[in-house]
mmCIF file of N, CA and C in Angstrom:
data_model
loop_
_atom_site.group_PDB
_atom_site.id
_atom_site.type_symbol
_atom_site.label_atom_id
_atom_site.label_comp_id
_atom_site.label_asym_id
_atom_site.label_seq_id
_atom_site.Cartn_x
_atom_site.Cartn_y
_atom_site.Cartn_z
ATOM 1 N N MET A 1 0.814 -1.182 0.000
ATOM 2 C CA MET A 1 0.000 0.000 0.000
ATOM 3 C C MET A 1 0.864 1.255 0.000
ATOM 4 N N PHE A 2 1.865 1.317 0.862
ATOM 5 C CA PHE A 2 2.699 2.511 0.923
ATOM 6 C C PHE A 2 3.584 2.636 -0.310
ATOM 7 N N ILE A 3 3.984 1.515 -0.877
ATOM 8 C CA ILE A 3 4.772 1.564 -2.106
ATOM 9 C C ILE A 3 3.924 2.161 -3.220
ATOM 10 N N ASN A 4 2.662 1.761 -3.289
ATOM 11 C CA ASN A 4 1.761 2.332 -4.288
ATOM 12 C C ASN A 4 1.566 3.821 -4.060
ATOM 13 N N ALA A 5 1.403 4.231 -2.813
ATOM 14 C CA ALA A 5 1.205 5.650 -2.500
ATOM 15 C C ALA A 5 2.408 6.470 -2.955
ATOM 16 N N CYS A 6 3.595 5.969 -2.700
ATOM 17 C CA CYS A 6 4.798 6.699 -3.119
ATOM 18 C C CYS A 6 4.904 6.771 -4.634
ATOM 19 N N ALA A 7 4.478 5.727 -5.307
ATOM 20 C CA ALA A 7 4.520 5.738 -6.770
ATOM 21 C C ALA A 7 3.475 6.696 -7.336
ATOM 22 N N GLU A 8 2.285 6.661 -6.779
ATOM 23 C CA GLU A 8 1.208 7.498 -7.296
ATOM 24 C C GLU A 8 1.375 8.963 -6.898
ATOM 25 N N TYR A 9 1.968 9.205 -5.755
ATOM 26 C CA TYR A 9 2.198 10.566 -5.263
ATOM 27 C C TYR A 9 3.702 10.740 -5.076
ATOM 28 N N SER A 10 4.412 10.803 -6.181
ATOM 29 C CA SER A 10 5.874 10.778 -6.129
ATOM 30 C C SER A 10 6.499 12.068 -5.609
ATOM 31 N N ALA A 11 5.754 13.157 -5.607
ATOM 32 C CA ALA A 11 6.302 14.399 -5.059
ATOM 33 C C ALA A 11 6.529 14.222 -3.561
ATOM 34 N N ALA A 12 7.762 14.428 -3.137
ATOM 35 C CA ALA A 12 8.127 14.182 -1.740
ATOM 36 C C ALA A 12 7.303 15.002 -0.755
ATOM 37 N N GLU A 13 6.779 16.122 -1.187
ATOM 38 C CA GLU A 13 6.004 16.971 -0.276
ATOM 39 C C GLU A 13 4.519 16.605 -0.217
ATOM 40 N N SER A 14 4.064 15.672 -1.047
ATOM 41 C CA SER A 14 2.651 15.291 -1.025
ATOM 42 C C SER A 14 2.318 14.555 0.277
ATOM 43 N N ILE A 15 1.096 14.726 0.746
ATOM 44 C CA ILE A 15 0.669 14.117 2.021
ATOM 45 C C ILE A 15 0.782 12.593 1.988
ATOM 46 N N PRO A 16 0.263 11.897 0.955
ATOM 47 C CA PRO A 16 0.403 10.429 0.953
ATOM 48 C C PRO A 16 1.863 9.985 0.991
ATOM 49 N N HIS A 17 2.710 10.690 0.273
ATOM 50 C CA HIS A 17 4.133 10.349 0.272
ATOM 51 C C HIS A 17 4.729 10.546 1.666
ATOM 52 N N GLN A 18 4.373 11.627 2.330
ATOM 53 C CA GLN A 18 4.871 11.913 3.672
ATOM 54 C C GLN A 18 4.397 10.866 4.687
ATOM 55 N N ILE A 19 3.145 10.437 4.554
ATOM 56 C CA ILE A 19 2.611 9.403 5.455
ATOM 57 C C ILE A 19 3.363 8.090 5.254
ATOM 58 N N ALA A 20 3.586 7.732 3.994
ATOM 59 C CA ALA A 20 4.326 6.502 3.700
ATOM 60 C C ALA A 20 5.747 6.583 4.252
ATOM 61 N N LYS A 21 6.387 7.723 4.043
ATOM 62 C CA LYS A 21 7.755 7.913 4.541
ATOM 63 C C LYS A 21 7.802 7.789 6.063
ATOM 64 N N GLN A 22 6.863 8.421 6.732
ATOM 65 C CA GLN A 22 6.838 8.360 8.196
ATOM 66 C C GLN A 22 6.625 6.931 8.694
ATOM 67 N N HIS A 23 5.756 6.197 8.001
ATOM 68 C CA HIS A 23 5.518 4.799 8.374
ATOM 69 C C HIS A 23 6.814 3.998 8.264
ATOM 70 N N LYS A 24 7.541 4.176 7.172
ATOM 71 C CA LYS A 24 8.792 3.435 6.979
ATOM 72 C C LYS A 24 9.818 3.823 8.043
ATOM 73 N N ILE A 25 9.863 5.093 8.411
ATOM 74 C CA ILE A 25 10.774 5.538 9.472
ATOM 75 C C ILE A 25 10.424 4.846 10.784
ATOM 76 N N GLU A 26 9.145 4.766 11.085
ATOM 77 C CA GLU A 26 8.703 4.132 12.330
ATOM 78 C C GLU A 26 9.016 2.633 12.319
ATOM 79 N N VAL A 27 8.845 1.976 11.194
ATOM 80 C CA VAL A 27 9.172 0.547 11.094
ATOM 81 C C VAL A 27 10.665 0.344 11.345
ATOM 82 N N ARG A 28 11.491 1.185 10.732
ATOM 83 C CA ARG A 28 12.937 1.061 10.929
ATOM 84 C C ARG A 28 13.318 1.291 12.386
ATOM 85 N N LYS A 29 12.712 2.282 13.026
ATOM 86 C CA LYS A 29 12.986 2.533 14.443
ATOM 87 C C LYS A 29 12.592 1.329 15.288
ATOM 88 N N TRP A 30 11.420 0.763 15.009
ATOM 89 C CA TRP A 30 10.936 -0.388 15.770
ATOM 90 C C TRP A 30 11.879 -1.573 15.608
ATOM 91 N N LEU A 31 12.287 -1.845 14.368
ATOM 92 C CA LEU A 31 13.215 -2.956 14.141
ATOM 93 C C LEU A 31 14.514 -2.748 14.922
ATOM 94 N N LEU A 32 15.057 -1.537 14.873
ATOM 95 C CA LEU A 32 16.296 -1.256 15.598
ATOM 96 C C LEU A 32 16.111 -1.485 17.094
ATOM 97 N N GLU A 33 15.005 -1.033 17.629
ATOM 98 C CA GLU A 33 14.723 -1.245 19.059
ATOM 99 C C GLU A 33 14.705 -2.729 19.399
ATOM 100 N N GLN A 34 14.108 -3.539 18.531
ATOM 101 C CA GLN A 34 14.023 -4.981 18.786
ATOM 102 C C GLN A 34 15.408 -5.618 18.783
ATOM 103 N N PHE A 35 16.268 -5.211 17.857
ATOM 104 C CA PHE A 35 17.625 -5.755 17.833
ATOM 105 C C PHE A 35 18.414 -5.310 19.067
ATOM 106 N N LYS A 36 18.165 -4.099 19.528
ATOM 107 C CA LYS A 36 18.843 -3.636 20.746
ATOM 108 C C LYS A 36 18.359 -4.403 21.963
ATOM 109 N N VAL A 37 17.069 -4.685 22.033
ATOM 110 C CA VAL A 37 16.501 -5.420 23.171
ATOM 111 C C VAL A 37 17.169 -6.784 23.322
ATOM 112 N N VAL A 38 17.427 -7.453 22.206
ATOM 113 C CA VAL A 38 18.028 -8.788 22.282
ATOM 114 C C VAL A 38 19.552 -8.736 22.317
ATOM 115 N N GLY A 39 20.109 -7.530 22.303
ATOM 116 C CA GLY A 39 21.559 -7.389 22.398
ATOM 117 C C GLY A 39 22.307 -7.840 21.166
ATOM 118 N N ALA A 40 21.720 -7.648 20.015
ATOM 119 C CA ALA A 40 22.345 -8.095 18.770
ATOM 120 C C ALA A 40 23.594 -7.277 18.458
ATOM 121 N N ASN A 41 24.598 -7.959 17.931
ATOM 122 C CA ASN A 41 25.776 -7.263 17.418
ATOM 123 C C ASN A 41 25.377 -6.522 16.142
ATOM 124 N N HIS A 42 25.961 -5.365 15.943
ATOM 125 C CA HIS A 42 25.694 -4.578 14.730
ATOM 126 C C HIS A 42 24.198 -4.348 14.540
ATOM 127 N N ASP A 43 23.546 -3.914 15.610
ATOM 128 C CA ASP A 43 22.086 -3.781 15.601
ATOM 129 C C ASP A 43 21.553 -2.895 14.472
ATOM 130 N N GLN A 44 22.219 -1.780 14.193
ATOM 131 C CA GLN A 44 21.752 -0.890 13.122
ATOM 132 C C GLN A 44 21.845 -1.574 11.763
ATOM 133 N N GLN A 45 22.974 -2.218 11.516
ATOM 134 C CA GLN A 45 23.173 -2.912 10.239
ATOM 135 C C GLN A 45 22.159 -4.042 10.076
ATOM 136 N N GLN A 46 21.938 -4.786 11.136
ATOM 137 C CA GLN A 46 21.002 -5.900 11.054
ATOM 138 C C GLN A 46 19.572 -5.416 10.857
ATOM 139 N N SER A 47 19.192 -4.362 11.563
ATOM 140 C CA SER A 47 17.821 -3.865 11.413
ATOM 141 C C SER A 47 17.609 -3.280 10.020
ATOM 142 N N ASP A 48 18.597 -2.567 9.498
ATOM 143 C CA ASP A 48 18.471 -2.031 8.135
ATOM 144 C C ASP A 48 18.401 -3.146 7.103
ATOM 145 N N THR A 49 19.200 -4.193 7.316
ATOM 146 C CA THR A 49 19.185 -5.334 6.389
ATOM 147 C C THR A 49 17.825 -6.014 6.404
ATOM 148 N N LEU A 50 17.289 -6.250 7.574
ATOM 149 C CA LEU A 50 15.975 -6.885 7.661
ATOM 150 C C LEU A 50 14.895 -5.985 7.053
ATOM 151 N N PHE A 51 15.005 -4.684 7.269
ATOM 152 C CA PHE A 51 14.050 -3.740 6.677
ATOM 153 C C PHE A 51 14.060 -3.858 5.152
ATOM 154 N N VAL A 52 15.249 -3.854 4.559
ATOM 155 C CA VAL A 52 15.352 -3.939 3.098
ATOM 156 C C VAL A 52 14.841 -5.291 2.600
ATOM 157 N N PHE A 53 15.136 -6.367 3.304
ATOM 158 C CA PHE A 53 14.583 -7.675 2.941
ATOM 159 C C PHE A 53 13.053 -7.616 2.952
ATOM 160 N N GLY A 54 12.504 -7.033 4.002
ATOM 161 C CA GLY A 54 11.047 -6.925 4.106
ATOM 162 C C GLY A 54 10.443 -6.129 2.965
ATOM 163 N N GLU A 55 11.097 -5.046 2.614
ATOM 164 C CA GLU A 55 10.613 -4.245 1.483
ATOM 165 C C GLU A 55 10.632 -5.070 0.200
ATOM 166 N N GLY A 56 11.677 -5.864 0.044
ATOM 167 C CA GLY A 56 11.771 -6.728 -1.131
ATOM 168 C C GLY A 56 10.676 -7.778 -1.161
ATOM 169 N N VAL A 57 10.338 -8.310 0.002
ATOM 170 C CA VAL A 57 9.260 -9.298 0.094
ATOM 171 C C VAL A 57 7.933 -8.667 -0.335
ATOM 172 N N ILE A 58 7.692 -7.432 0.098
ATOM 173 C CA ILE A 58 6.451 -6.742 -0.265
ATOM 174 C C ILE A 58 6.375 -6.542 -1.779
ATOM 175 N N VAL A 59 7.445 -6.046 -2.370
ATOM 176 C CA VAL A 59 7.455 -5.813 -3.816
ATOM 177 C C VAL A 59 7.321 -7.127 -4.567
ATOM 178 N N THR A 60 8.005 -8.147 -4.087
ATOM 179 C CA THR A 60 7.925 -9.459 -4.727
ATOM 180 C C THR A 60 6.494 -9.976 -4.718
ATOM 181 N N ALA A 61 5.815 -9.847 -3.601
ATOM 182 C CA ALA A 61 4.423 -10.289 -3.511
ATOM 183 C C ALA A 61 3.519 -9.464 -4.419
ATOM 184 N N GLN A 62 3.751 -8.154 -4.466
ATOM 185 C CA GLN A 62 2.908 -7.289 -5.287
ATOM 186 C C GLN A 62 3.082 -7.550 -6.774
ATOM 187 N N THR A 63 4.241 -8.050 -7.168
ATOM 188 C CA THR A 63 4.488 -8.297 -8.586
ATOM 189 C C THR A 63 4.293 -9.755 -8.973
ATOM 190 N N GLY A 64 3.759 -10.547 -8.052
ATOM 191 C CA GLY A 64 3.382 -11.922 -8.362
ATOM 192 C C GLY A 64 4.527 -12.883 -8.591
ATOM 193 N N GLN A 65 5.640 -12.655 -7.932
ATOM 194 C CA GLN A 65 6.812 -13.534 -8.080
ATOM 195 C C GLN A 65 6.666 -14.737 -7.159
ATOM 196 N N LYS A 66 5.883 -15.712 -7.580
ATOM 197 C CA LYS A 66 5.560 -16.832 -6.691
ATOM 198 C C LYS A 66 6.498 -18.026 -6.828
ATOM 199 N N SER A 67 7.296 -18.077 -7.858
ATOM 200 C CA SER A 67 8.124 -19.266 -8.077
ATOM 201 C C SER A 67 9.581 -19.030 -7.688
ATOM 202 N N LEU A 68 9.803 -18.244 -6.675
ATOM 203 C CA LEU A 68 11.163 -17.955 -6.245
ATOM 204 C C LEU A 68 11.785 -19.142 -5.518
ATOM 205 N N LYS A 69 13.049 -19.336 -5.741
ATOM 206 C CA LYS A 69 13.835 -20.343 -5.026
ATOM 207 C C LYS A 69 14.734 -19.582 -4.063
ATOM 208 N N LEU A 70 14.411 -19.609 -2.785
ATOM 209 C CA LEU A 70 15.134 -18.831 -1.792
ATOM 210 C C LEU A 70 16.089 -19.697 -0.985
ATOM 211 N N ASN A 71 17.167 -19.086 -0.582
ATOM 212 C CA ASN A 71 18.150 -19.739 0.269
ATOM 213 C C ASN A 71 18.005 -19.165 1.677
ATOM 214 N N ASN A 72 17.208 -19.830 2.488
ATOM 215 C CA ASN A 72 16.952 -19.339 3.842
ATOM 216 C C ASN A 72 18.214 -19.293 4.695
ATOM 217 N N GLU A 73 19.111 -20.226 4.482
ATOM 218 C CA GLU A 73 20.353 -20.243 5.256
ATOM 219 C C GLU A 73 21.188 -19.004 4.951
ATOM 220 N N LEU A 74 21.218 -18.593 3.698
ATOM 221 C CA LEU A 74 21.954 -17.393 3.327
ATOM 222 C C LEU A 74 21.339 -16.175 4.021
ATOM 223 N N CYS A 75 20.047 -16.077 3.972
ATOM 224 C CA CYS A 75 19.371 -14.952 4.618
ATOM 225 C C CYS A 75 19.681 -14.922 6.114
ATOM 226 N N MET A 76 19.622 -16.050 6.763
ATOM 227 C CA MET A 76 19.886 -16.109 8.200
ATOM 228 C C MET A 76 21.354 -15.803 8.506
ATOM 229 N N SER A 77 22.261 -16.242 7.640
ATOM 230 C CA SER A 77 23.682 -15.974 7.887
ATOM 231 C C SER A 77 23.981 -14.486 7.778
ATOM 232 N N LEU A 78 23.247 -13.768 6.967
ATOM 233 C CA LEU A 78 23.449 -12.324 6.858
ATOM 234 C C LEU A 78 23.009 -11.595 8.118
ATOM 235 N N MET A 79 22.140 -12.213 8.892
ATOM 236 C CA MET A 79 21.621 -11.595 10.106
ATOM 237 C C MET A 79 22.478 -11.906 11.337
ATOM 238 N N LYS A 80 23.556 -12.636 11.180
ATOM 239 C CA LYS A 80 24.408 -12.982 12.334
ATOM 240 C C LYS A 80 25.400 -11.888 12.623
#
């Protein structure tokens, strides 16, 4: 939904774009807090990596990429 809003209202000053941006900022803050709570090493890097993975999952789902072959071990190793 927010990806669509940013695409449809691409001007950075538009209200839908600002709402989407604020939501993404809040998600990133929340992820960072969770990594800090568990005492993760490189908490900022890990939270940003997970955020970008999540964004990719959303886009992948929206574009109907259902036949992906994923390497879960690789994804988990990046989070260590």
